[in-house]
PDB file of C-alpha atoms in Angstrom:
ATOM      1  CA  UNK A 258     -63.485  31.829  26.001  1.00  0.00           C
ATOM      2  CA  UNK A 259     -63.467  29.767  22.644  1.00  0.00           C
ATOM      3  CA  UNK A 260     -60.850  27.727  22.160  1.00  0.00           C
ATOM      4  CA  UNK A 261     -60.159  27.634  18.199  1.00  0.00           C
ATOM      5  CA  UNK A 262     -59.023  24.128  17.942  1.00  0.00           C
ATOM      6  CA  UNK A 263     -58.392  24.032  14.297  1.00  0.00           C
ATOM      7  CA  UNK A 264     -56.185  27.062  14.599  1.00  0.00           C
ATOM      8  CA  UNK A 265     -54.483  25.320  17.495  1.00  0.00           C
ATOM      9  CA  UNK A 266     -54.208  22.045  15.569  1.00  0.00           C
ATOM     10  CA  UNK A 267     -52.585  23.813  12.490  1.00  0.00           C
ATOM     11  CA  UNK A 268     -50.145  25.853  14.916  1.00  0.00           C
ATOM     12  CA  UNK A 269     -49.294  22.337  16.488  1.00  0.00           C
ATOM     13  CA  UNK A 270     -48.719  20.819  13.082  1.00  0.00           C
ATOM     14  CA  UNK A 271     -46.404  23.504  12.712  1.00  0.00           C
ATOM     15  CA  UNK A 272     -43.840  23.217  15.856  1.00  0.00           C
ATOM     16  CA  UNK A 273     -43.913  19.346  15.238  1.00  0.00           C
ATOM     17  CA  UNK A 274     -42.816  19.970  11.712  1.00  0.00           C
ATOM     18  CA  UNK A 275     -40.490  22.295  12.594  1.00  0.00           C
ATOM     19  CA  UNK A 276     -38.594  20.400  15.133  1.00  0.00           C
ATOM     20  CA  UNK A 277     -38.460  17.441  12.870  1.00  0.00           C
ATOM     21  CA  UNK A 278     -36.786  19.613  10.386  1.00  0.00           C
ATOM     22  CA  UNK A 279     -34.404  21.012  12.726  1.00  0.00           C
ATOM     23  CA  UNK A 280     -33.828  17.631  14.313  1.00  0.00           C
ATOM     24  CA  UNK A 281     -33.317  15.762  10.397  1.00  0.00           C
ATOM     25  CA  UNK A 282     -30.480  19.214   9.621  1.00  0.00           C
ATOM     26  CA  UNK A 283     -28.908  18.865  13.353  1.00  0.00           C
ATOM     27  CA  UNK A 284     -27.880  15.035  12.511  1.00  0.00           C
ATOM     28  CA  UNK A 285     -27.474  15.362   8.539  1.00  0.00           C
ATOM     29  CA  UNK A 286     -24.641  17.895   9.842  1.00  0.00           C
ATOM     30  CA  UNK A 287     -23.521  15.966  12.710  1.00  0.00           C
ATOM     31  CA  UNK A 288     -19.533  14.865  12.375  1.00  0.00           C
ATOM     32  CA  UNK A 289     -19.206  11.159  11.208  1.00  0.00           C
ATOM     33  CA  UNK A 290     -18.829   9.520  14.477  1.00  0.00           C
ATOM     34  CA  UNK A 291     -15.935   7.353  15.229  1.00  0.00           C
ATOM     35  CA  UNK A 292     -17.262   3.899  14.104  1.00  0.00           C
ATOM     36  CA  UNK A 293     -17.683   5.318  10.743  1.00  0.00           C
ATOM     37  CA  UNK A 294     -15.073   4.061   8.368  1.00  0.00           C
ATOM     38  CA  UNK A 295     -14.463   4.844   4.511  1.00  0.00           C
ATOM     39  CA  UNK A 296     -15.800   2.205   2.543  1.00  0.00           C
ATOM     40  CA  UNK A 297     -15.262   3.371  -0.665  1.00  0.00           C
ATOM     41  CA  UNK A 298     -12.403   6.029  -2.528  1.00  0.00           C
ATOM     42  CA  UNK A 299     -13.987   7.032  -6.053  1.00  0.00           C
ATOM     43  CA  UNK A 300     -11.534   9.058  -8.120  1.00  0.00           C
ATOM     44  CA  UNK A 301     -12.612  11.395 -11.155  1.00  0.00           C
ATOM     45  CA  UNK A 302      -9.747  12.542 -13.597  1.00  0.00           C
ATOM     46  CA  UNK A 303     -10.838  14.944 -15.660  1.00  0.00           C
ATOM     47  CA  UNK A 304     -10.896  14.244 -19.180  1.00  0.00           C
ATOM     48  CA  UNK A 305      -8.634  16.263 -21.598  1.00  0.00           C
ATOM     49  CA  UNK A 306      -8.677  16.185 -25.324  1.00  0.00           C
ATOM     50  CA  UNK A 307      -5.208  14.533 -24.714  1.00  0.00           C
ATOM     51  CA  UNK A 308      -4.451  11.673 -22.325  1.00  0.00           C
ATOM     52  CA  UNK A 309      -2.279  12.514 -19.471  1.00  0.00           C
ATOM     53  CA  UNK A 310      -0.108  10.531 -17.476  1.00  0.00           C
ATOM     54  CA  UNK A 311      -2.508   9.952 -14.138  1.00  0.00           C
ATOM     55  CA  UNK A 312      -4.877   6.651 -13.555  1.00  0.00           C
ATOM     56  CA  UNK A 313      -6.605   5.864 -10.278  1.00  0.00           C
ATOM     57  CA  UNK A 314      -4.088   3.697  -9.585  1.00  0.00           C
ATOM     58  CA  UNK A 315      -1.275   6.141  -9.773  1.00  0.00           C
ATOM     59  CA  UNK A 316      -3.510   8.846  -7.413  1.00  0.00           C
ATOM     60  CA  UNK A 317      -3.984   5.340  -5.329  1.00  0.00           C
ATOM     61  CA  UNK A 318      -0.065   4.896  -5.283  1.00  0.00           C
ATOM     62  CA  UNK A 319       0.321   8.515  -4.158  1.00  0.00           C
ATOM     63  CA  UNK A 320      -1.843   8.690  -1.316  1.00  0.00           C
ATOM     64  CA  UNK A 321      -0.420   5.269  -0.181  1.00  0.00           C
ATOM     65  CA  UNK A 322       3.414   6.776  -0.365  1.00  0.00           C
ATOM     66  CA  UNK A 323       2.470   9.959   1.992  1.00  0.00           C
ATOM     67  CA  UNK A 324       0.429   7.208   4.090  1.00  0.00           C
ATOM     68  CA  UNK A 325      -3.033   9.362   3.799  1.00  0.00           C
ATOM     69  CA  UNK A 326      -5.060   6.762   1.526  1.00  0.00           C
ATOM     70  CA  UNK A 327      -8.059   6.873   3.645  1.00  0.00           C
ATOM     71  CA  UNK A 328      -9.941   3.668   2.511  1.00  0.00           C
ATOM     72  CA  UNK A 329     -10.926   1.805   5.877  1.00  0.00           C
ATOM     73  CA  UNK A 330      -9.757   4.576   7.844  1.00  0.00           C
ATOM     74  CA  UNK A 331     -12.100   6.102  10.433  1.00  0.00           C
ATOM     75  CA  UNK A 332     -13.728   9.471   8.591  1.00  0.00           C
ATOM     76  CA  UNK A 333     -13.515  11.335  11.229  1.00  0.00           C
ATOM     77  CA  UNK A 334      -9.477  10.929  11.186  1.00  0.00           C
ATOM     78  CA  UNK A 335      -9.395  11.774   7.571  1.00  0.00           C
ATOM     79  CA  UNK A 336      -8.087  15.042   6.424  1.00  0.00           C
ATOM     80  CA  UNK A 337      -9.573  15.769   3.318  1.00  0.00           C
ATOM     81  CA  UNK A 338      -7.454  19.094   3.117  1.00  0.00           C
ATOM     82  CA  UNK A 339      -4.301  17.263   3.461  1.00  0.00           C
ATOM     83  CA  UNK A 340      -5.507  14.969   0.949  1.00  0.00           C
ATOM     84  CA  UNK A 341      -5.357  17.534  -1.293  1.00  0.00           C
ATOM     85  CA  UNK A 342      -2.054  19.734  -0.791  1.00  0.00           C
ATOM     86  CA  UNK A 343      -0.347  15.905  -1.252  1.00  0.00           C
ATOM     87  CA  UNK A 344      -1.976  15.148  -5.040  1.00  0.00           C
ATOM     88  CA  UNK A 345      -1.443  18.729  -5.744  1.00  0.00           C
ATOM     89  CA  UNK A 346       3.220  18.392  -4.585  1.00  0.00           C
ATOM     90  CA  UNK A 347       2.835  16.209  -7.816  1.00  0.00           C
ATOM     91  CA  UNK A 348       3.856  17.925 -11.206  1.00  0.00           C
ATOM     92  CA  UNK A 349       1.415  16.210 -13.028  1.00  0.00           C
ATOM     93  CA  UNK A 350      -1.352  17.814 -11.066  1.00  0.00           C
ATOM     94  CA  UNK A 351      -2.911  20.777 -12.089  1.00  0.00           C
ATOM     95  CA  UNK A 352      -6.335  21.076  -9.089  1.00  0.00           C
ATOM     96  CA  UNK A 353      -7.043  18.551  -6.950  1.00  0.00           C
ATOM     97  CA  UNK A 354     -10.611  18.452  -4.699  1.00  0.00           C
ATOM     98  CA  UNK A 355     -11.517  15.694  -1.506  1.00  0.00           C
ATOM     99  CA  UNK A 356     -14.540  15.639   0.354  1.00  0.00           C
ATOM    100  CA  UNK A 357     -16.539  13.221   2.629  1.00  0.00           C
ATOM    101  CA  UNK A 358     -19.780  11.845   2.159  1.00  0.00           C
ATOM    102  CA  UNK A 359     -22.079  10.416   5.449  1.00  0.00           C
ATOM    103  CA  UNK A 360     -21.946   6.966   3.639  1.00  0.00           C
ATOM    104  CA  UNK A 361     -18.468   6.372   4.131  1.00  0.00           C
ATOM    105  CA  UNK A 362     -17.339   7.534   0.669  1.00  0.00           C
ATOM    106  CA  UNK A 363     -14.498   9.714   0.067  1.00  0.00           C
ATOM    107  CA  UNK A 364     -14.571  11.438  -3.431  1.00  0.00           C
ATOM    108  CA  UNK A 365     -11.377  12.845  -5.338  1.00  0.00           C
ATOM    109  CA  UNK A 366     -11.379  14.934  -8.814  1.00  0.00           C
ATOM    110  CA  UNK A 367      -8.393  15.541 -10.282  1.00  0.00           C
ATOM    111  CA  UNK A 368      -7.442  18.250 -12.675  1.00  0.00           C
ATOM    112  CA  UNK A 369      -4.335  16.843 -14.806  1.00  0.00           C
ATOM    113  CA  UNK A 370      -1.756  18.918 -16.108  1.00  0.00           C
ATOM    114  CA  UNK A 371      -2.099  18.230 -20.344  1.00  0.00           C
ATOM    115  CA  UNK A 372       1.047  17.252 -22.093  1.00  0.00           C
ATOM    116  CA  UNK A 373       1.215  18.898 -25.499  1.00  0.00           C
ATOM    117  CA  UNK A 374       4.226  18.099 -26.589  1.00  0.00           C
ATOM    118  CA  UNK A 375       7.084  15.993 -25.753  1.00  0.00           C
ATOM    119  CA  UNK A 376      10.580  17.963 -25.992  1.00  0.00           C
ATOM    120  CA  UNK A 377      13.980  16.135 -27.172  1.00  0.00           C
ATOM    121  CA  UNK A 378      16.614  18.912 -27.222  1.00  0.00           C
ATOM    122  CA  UNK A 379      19.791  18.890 -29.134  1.00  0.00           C
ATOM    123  CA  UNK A 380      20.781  20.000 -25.999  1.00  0.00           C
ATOM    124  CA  UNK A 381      20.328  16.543 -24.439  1.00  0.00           C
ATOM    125  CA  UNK A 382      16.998  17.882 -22.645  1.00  0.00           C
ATOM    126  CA  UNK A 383      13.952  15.876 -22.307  1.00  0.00           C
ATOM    127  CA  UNK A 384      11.088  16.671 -20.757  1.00  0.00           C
ATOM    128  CA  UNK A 385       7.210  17.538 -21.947  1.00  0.00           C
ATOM    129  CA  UNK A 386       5.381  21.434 -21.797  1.00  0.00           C
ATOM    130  CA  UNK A 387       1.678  21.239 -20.778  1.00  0.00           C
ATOM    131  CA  UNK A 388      -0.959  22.930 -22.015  1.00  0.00           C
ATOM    132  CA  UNK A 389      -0.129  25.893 -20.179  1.00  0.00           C
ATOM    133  CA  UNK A 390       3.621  26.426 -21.256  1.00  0.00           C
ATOM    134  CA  UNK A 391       4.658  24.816 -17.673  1.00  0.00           C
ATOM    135  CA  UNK A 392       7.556  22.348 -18.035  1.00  0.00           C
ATOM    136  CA  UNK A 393       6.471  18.644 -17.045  1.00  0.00           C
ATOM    137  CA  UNK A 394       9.554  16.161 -15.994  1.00  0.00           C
ATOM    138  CA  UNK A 395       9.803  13.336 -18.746  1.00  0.00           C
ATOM    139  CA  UNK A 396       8.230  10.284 -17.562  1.00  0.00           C
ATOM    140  CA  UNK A 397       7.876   7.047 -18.552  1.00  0.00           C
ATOM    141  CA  UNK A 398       4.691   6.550 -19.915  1.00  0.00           C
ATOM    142  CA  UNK A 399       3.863   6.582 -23.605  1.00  0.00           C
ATOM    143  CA  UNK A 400       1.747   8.940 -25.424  1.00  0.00           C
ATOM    144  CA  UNK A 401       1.073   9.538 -29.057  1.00  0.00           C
ATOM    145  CA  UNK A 402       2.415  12.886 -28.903  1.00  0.00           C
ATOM    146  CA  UNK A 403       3.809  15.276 -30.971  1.00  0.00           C
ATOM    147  CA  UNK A 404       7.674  15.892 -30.524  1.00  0.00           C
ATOM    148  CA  UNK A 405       9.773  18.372 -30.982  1.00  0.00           C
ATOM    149  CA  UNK A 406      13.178  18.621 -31.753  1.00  0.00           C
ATOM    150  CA  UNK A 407      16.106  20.888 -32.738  1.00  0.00           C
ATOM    151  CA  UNK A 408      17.343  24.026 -30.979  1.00  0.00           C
ATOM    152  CA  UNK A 409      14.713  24.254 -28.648  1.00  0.00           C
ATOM    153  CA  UNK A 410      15.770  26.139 -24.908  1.00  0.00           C
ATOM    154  CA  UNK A 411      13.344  26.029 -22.071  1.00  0.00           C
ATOM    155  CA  UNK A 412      12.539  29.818 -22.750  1.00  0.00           C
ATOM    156  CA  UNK A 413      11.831  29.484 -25.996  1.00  0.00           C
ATOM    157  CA  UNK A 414       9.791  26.050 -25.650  1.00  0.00           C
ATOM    158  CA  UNK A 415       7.668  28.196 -23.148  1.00  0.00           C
ATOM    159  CA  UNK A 416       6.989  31.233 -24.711  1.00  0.00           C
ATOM    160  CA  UNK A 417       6.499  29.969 -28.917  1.00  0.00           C
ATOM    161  CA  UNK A 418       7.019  26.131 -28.888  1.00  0.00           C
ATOM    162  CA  UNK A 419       3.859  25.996 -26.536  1.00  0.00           C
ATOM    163  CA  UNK A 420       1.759  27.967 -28.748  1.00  0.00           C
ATOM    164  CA  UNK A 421       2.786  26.147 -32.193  1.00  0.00           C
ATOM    165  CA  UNK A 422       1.959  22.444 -30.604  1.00  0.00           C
ATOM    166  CA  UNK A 423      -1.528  24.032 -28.429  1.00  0.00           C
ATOM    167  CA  UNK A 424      -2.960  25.062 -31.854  1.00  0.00           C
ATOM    168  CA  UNK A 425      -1.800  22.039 -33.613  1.00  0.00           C
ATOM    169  CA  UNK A 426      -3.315  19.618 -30.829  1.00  0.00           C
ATOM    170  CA  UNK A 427      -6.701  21.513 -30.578  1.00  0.00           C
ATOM    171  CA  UNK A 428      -6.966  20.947 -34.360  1.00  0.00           C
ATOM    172  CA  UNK A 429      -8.430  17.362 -35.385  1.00  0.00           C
ATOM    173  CA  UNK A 430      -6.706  17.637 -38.757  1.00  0.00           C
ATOM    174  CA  UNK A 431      -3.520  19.165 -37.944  1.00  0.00           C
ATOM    175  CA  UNK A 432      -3.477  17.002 -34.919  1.00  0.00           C
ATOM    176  CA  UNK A 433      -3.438  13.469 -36.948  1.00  0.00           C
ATOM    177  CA  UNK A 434      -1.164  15.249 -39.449  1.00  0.00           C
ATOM    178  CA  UNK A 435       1.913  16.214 -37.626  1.00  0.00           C
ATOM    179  CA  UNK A 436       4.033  14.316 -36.239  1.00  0.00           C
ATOM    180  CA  UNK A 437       7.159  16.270 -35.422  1.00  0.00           C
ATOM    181  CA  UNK A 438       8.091  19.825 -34.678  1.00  0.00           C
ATOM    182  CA  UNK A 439      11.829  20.370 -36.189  1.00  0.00           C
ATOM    183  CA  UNK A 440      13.300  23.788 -35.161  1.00  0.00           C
ATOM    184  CA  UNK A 441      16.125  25.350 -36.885  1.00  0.00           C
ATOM    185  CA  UNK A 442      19.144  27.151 -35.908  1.00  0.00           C
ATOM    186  CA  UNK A 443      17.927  29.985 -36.117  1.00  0.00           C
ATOM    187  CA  UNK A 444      14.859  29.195 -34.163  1.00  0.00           C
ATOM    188  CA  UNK A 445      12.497  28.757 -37.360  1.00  0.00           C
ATOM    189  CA  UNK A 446      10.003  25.841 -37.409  1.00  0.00           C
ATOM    190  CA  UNK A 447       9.239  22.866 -39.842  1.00  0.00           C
ATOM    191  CA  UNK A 448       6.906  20.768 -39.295  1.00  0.00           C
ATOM    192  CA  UNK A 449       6.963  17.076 -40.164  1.00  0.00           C
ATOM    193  CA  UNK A 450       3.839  15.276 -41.383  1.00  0.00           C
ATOM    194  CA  UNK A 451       2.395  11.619 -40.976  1.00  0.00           C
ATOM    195  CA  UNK A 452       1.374  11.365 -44.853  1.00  0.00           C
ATOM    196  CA  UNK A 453       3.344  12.686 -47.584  1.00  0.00           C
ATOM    197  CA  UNK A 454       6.966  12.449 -48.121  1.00  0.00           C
ATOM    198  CA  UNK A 455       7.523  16.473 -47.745  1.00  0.00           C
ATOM    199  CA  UNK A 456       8.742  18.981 -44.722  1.00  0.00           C
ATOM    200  CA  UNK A 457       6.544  21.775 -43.814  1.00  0.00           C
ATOM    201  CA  UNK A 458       8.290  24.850 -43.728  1.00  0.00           C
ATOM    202  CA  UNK A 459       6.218  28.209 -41.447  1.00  0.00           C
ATOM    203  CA  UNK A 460       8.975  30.171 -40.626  1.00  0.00           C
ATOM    204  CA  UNK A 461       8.544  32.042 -37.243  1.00  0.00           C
ATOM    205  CA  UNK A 462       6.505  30.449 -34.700  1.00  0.00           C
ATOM    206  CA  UNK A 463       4.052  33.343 -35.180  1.00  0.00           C
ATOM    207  CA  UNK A 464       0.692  33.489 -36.982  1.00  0.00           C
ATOM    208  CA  UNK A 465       0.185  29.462 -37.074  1.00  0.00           C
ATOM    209  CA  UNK A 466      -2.982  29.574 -37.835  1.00  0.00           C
ATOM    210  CA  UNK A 467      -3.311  31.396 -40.971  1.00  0.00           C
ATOM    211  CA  UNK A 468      -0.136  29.514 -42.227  1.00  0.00           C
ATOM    212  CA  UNK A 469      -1.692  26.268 -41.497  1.00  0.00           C
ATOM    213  CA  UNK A 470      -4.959  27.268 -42.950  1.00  0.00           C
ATOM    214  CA  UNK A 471      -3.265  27.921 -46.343  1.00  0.00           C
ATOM    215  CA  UNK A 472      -1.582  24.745 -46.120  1.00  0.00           C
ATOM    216  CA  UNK A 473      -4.532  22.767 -45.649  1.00  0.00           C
ATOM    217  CA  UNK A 474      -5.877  24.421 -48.555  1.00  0.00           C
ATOM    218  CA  UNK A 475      -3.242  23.446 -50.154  1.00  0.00           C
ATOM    219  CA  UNK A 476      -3.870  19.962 -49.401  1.00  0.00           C
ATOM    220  CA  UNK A 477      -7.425  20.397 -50.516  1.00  0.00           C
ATOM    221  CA  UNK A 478      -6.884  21.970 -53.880  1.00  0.00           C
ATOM    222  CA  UNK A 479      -2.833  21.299 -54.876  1.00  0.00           C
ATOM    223  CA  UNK A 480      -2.033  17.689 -53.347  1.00  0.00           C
ATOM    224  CA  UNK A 481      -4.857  15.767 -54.026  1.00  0.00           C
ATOM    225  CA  UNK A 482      -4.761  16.650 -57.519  1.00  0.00           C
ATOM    226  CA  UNK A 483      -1.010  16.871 -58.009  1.00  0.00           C
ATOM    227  CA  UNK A 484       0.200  13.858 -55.348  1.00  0.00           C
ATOM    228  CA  UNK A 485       1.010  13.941 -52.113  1.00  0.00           C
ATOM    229  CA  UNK A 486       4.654  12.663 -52.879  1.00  0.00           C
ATOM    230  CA  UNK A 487       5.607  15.377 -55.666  1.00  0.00           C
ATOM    231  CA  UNK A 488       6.522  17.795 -53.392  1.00  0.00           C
ATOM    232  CA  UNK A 489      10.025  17.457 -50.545  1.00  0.00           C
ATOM    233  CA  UNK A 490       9.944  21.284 -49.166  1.00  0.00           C
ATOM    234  CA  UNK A 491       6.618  23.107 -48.708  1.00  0.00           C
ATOM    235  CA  UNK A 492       7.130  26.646 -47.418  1.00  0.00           C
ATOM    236  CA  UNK A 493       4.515  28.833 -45.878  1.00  0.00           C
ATOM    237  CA  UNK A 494       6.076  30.967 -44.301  1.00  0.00           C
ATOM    238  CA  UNK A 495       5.108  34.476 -46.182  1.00  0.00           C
ATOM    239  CA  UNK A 496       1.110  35.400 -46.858  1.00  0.00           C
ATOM    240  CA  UNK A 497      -0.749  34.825 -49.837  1.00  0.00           C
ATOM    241  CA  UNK A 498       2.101  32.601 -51.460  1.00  0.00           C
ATOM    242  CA  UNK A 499       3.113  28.681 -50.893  1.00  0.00           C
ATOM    243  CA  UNK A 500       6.791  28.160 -51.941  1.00  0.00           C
ATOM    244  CA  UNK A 501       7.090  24.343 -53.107  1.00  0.00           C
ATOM    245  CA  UNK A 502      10.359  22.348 -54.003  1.00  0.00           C
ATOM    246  CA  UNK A 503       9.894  19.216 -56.018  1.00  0.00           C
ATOM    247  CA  UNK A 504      11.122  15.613 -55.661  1.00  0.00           C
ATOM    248  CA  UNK A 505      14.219  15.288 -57.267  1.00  0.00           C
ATOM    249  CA  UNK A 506      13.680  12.286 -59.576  1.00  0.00           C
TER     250      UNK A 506
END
């Protein structure tokens, strides 16, 4: 019998690689054993087109509080699930995702919840409404936001207030340009710009974007030409027409 020894050499080649690679997947997924500590936390806050009210720091100060900050902690006793039901308790925490590297590290992204606009009642209510019409407690950090003001309830600062200051905030122009939201008795809206000494006037909280589209036209071809101070009252309220009352000199 001939032995076919570079058919044997080849199968050989084969089992060795084989239980190398079963031996290199067997400890890659091996639990962290007990001398392994966490040497690092890295947090990632997602970016919004607004700042929100977390920092490292504060996610730091959270974990710390429930007493599940796992730096120097063995990884084996850290519970990245529980880790993330505690960031997630907070109301200015929309998703929050932990998991464990083998080198020690324990990574954290957070998903903020966006404040859109801060709310100041005539009521006496204060409080902000994220990007998703959810109601955010007031806090006390400070953020060039837009406010609102006026006869504003918590229904109606959900279901229209929301969608007036999303638009206006996902706008570059209209988002350097107003600076209040002012509504009216009878729940119609002004708006209040940074430049120009006039009121904006839209009416119903509804179709924002067409009425702000013929205002900045306006802008473009009426108050560059005419002055930006000329007007006090602009009203945009009805299509195809902009309403204007002049200074009183």
């Amino acid at each position: 019998m001939t032995v076919n020894w570079k058919k044997s050499l080849i199968v050989l080649c084969d089992v060795v690689i084989a239980g190398y690679l079963v031996m290199a997947v067997t400890a890659f997924n091996k639990p962290d054993a007990a001398a392994t500590h966490c040497t690092e936390v890295k947090t990632d806050i997602e970016q919004n087109i607004v700042d929100g009210f977390l920092t490292a720091d504060e996610i730091s100060k959270m974990l710390r509080q429930e007493k599940v900050y796992p730096l120097s902690l063995p990884m084996q006793d850290i519970n990245a699930r529980q880790i993330e039901e505690t960031l997630q308790k907070s109301p200015f925490v929309e998703r929050a995702e932990c998991y464990k590297t083998q080198s020690g590290h324990v990574c954290i992204q957070v998903r903020q919840r966006v404040p859109v606009v801060k709310v100041m009642a005539d009521n006496g209510e204060n409080y902000y409404i994220d990007s998703h019409a959810n109601v955010m407690p007031e806090n006390r950090y400070v953020n060039d936001l837009i406010v609102a003001t006026g006869h504003i309830s918590r229904k109606y600062a959900q279901s229209h207030l929301s969608r007036v200051a999303n638009f206006i905030m996902q706008d570059k122009f209209w988002q350097n340009q107003v600076v209040q939201i002012n509504v009216l008795p009878d729940l119609t809206v002004e708006l209040v710009p940074r430049v120009g000494d006039h009121i904006i006037y839209i009416g119903s909280p509804n179709g924002v974007d067409k009425k702000l589209e013929r205002m900045r036209k306006f802008y473009l071809y009426g108050l560059n030409k005419a002055g930006w101070n000329k007007y006090s009252y602009i009203n945009v309220e009805f299509d195809n027409q902009i309403i204007c009352k002049k200074v009183k000199k």
